[in-house]
CSV table of C-alpha atoms in Angstrom, one decimal:
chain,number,residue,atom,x,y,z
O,6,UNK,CA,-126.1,-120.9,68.1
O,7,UNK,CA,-127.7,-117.7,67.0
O,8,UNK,CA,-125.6,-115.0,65.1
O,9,UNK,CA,-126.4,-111.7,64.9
O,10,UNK,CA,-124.8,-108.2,64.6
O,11,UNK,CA,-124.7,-107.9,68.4
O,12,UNK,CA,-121.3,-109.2,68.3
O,13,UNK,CA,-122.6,-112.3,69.6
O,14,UNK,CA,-123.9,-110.4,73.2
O,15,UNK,CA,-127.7,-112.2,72.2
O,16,UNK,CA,-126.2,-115.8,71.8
O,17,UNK,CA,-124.7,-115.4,75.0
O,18,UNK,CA,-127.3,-114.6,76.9
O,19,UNK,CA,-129.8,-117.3,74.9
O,20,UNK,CA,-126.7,-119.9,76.5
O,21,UNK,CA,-126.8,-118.5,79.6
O,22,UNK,CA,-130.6,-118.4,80.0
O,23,UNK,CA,-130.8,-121.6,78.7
O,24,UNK,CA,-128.6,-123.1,81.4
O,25,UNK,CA,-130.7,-121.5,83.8
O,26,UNK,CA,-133.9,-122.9,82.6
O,27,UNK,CA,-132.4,-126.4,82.3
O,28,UNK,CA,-131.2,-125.7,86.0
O,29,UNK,CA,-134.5,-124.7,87.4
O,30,UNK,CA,-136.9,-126.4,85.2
O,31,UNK,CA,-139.3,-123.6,84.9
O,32,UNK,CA,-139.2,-123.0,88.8
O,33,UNK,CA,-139.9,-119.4,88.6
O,34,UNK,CA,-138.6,-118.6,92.1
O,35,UNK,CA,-135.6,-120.6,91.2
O,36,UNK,CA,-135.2,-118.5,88.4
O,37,UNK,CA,-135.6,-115.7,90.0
O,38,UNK,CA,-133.2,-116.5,92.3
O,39,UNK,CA,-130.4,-117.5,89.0
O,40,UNK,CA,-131.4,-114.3,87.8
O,41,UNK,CA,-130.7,-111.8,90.8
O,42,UNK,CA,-126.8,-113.7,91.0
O,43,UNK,CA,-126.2,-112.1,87.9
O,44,UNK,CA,-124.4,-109.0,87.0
O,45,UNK,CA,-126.8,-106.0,86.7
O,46,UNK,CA,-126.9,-105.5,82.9
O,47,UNK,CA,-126.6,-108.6,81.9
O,48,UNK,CA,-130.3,-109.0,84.4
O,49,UNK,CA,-131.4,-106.3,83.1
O,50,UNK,CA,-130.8,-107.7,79.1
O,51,UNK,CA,-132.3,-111.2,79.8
O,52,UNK,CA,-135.4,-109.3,81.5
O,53,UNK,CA,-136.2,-107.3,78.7
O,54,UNK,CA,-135.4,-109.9,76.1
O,55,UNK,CA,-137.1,-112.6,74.6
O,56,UNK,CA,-135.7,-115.1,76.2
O,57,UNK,CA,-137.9,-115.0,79.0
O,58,UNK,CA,-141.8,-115.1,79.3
O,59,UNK,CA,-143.7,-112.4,81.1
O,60,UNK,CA,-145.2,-115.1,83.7
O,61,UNK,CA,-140.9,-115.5,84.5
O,62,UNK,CA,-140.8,-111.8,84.7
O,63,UNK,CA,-143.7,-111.4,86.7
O,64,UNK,CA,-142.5,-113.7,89.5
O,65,UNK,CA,-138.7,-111.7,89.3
O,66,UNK,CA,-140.5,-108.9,90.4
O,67,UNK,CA,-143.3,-109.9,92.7
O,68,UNK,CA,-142.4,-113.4,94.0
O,69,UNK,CA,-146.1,-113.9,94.3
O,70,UNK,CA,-148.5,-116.1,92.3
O,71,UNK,CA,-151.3,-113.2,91.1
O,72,UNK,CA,-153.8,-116.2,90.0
O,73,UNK,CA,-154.5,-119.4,87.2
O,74,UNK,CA,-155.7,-116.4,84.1
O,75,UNK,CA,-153.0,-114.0,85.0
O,76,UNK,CA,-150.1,-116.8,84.5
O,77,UNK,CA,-151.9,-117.9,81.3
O,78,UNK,CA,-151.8,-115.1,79.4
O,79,UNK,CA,-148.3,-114.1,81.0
O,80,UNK,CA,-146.9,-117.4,80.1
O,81,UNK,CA,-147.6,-117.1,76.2
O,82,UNK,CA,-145.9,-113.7,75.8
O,83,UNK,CA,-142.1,-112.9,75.9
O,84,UNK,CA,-140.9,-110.2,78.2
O,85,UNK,CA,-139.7,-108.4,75.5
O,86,UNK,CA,-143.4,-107.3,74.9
O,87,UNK,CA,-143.6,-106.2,78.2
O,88,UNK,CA,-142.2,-102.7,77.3
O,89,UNK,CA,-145.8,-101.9,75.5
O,90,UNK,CA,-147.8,-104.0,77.8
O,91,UNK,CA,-148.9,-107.5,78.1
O,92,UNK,CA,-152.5,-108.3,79.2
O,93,UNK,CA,-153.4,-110.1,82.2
O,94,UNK,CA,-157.0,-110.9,81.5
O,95,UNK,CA,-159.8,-109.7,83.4
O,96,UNK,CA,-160.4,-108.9,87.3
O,97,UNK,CA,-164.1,-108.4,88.0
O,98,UNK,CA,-165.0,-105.4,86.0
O,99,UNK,CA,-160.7,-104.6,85.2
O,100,UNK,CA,-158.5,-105.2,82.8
O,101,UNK,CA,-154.9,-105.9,83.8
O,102,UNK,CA,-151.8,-105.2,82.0
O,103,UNK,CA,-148.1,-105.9,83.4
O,104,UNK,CA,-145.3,-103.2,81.6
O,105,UNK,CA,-141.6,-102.6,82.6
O,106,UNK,CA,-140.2,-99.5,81.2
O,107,UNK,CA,-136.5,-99.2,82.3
O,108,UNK,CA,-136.4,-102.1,84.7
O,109,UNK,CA,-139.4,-101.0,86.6
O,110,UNK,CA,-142.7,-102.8,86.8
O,111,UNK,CA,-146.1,-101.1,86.4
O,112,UNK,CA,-149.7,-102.5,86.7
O,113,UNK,CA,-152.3,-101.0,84.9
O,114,UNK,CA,-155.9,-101.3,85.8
O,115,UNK,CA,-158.4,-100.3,82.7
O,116,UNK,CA,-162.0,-100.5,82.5
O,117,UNK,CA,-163.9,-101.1,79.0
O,118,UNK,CA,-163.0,-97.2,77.8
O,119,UNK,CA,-160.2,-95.3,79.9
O,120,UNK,CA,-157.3,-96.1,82.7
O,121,UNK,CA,-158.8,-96.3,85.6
O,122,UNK,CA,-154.9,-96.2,87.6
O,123,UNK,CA,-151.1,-97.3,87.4
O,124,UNK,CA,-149.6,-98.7,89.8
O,125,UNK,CA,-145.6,-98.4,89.6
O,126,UNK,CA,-142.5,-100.4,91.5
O,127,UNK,CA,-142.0,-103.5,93.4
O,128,UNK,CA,-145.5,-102.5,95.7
O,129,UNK,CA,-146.9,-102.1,92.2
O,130,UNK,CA,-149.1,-106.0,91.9
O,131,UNK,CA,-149.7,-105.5,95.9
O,132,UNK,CA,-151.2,-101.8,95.4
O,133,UNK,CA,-153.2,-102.7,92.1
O,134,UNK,CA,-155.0,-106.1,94.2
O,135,UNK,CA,-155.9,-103.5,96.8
O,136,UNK,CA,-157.5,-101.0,94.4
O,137,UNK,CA,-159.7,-103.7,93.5
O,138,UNK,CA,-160.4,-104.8,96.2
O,139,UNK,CA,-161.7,-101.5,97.3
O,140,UNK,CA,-163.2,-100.0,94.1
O,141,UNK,CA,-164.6,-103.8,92.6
C-alpha cells in the first residue's frame, strides 16, 4: 500500500486501477471500457496519473490502434507525462506528440524546427492522419 499526504485518495486509485488491469489484462479496449464505468473525477484522476501508460490513454480516447512505433513509445511513458507531451516517433517527414491538458487530447505534428499544426478533441488522431496524408 502506498501512503502519502493525499489522505490516501492515490492508494485508492493505484487499488482500483490495479483491479482493473488484473481484470482486463492489458486489453486496452477493455480498459477503456472499466475506465468510462467510473465516476468522472475519479476517470479523470487515473487518466492523468501514473498509474496508466500513454498507449492506455491513447486507446481511452481514440479506440483506434495509430500503428507498431506509436504504441512503443506510448507504452514506456506514464500518462502523467502526457500533460507536457509524450512523443510518438516519427511519421514520414513528422514528429508526433500526444498531450491532454484538462482531459482533452491534442496531437501535435512538428517538423525538424517549428509546429507544423495541433490537432485538439476526440477527432484530434483522425484529423492529424489526414493532415499527413495530405501535406506528406
Amino acid at each position: 500500500m502506498i501512503i502519502g499526504d493525499d489522505g490516501g485518495r492515490y492508494a485508492d486509485l493505484a487499488d482500483l486501477v490495479e483491479g482493473i488491469l488484473d481484470r482486463c489484462d492489458d486489453d486496452p479496449a477493455c480498459i477503456a471500457d472499466a475506465l468510462n464505468a467510473l465516476e468522472p473525477g475519479t476517470r479523470n484522476d487515473i487518466l492523468s496519473s501514473d498509474l496508466l501508460n500513454a498507449w492506455q490513454v491513447f486507446w481511452y480516447y481514440f479506440q483506434t490502434y495509430p500503428g507498431d512505433e506509436q504504441v512503443e513509445f506510448l507504452v514506456f511513458h506514464s500518462a502523467g507525462e502526457l500533460l507536457r507531451g509524450v512523443p510518438m516517433g516519427d511519421v514520414g517527414i513528422f514528429k508526433l506528440t500526444f498531450i491532454v491538458k484538462a482531459g482533452e487530447p491534442c496531437i501535435l505534428i512538428e517538423d525538424d524546427i517549428i509546429e507544423i499544426a495541433r490537432f485538439k478533441g476526440l477527432s484530434s488522431w483522425s484529423d492529424a492522419k489526414k493532415f499527413i496524408e495530405n501535406e506528406g
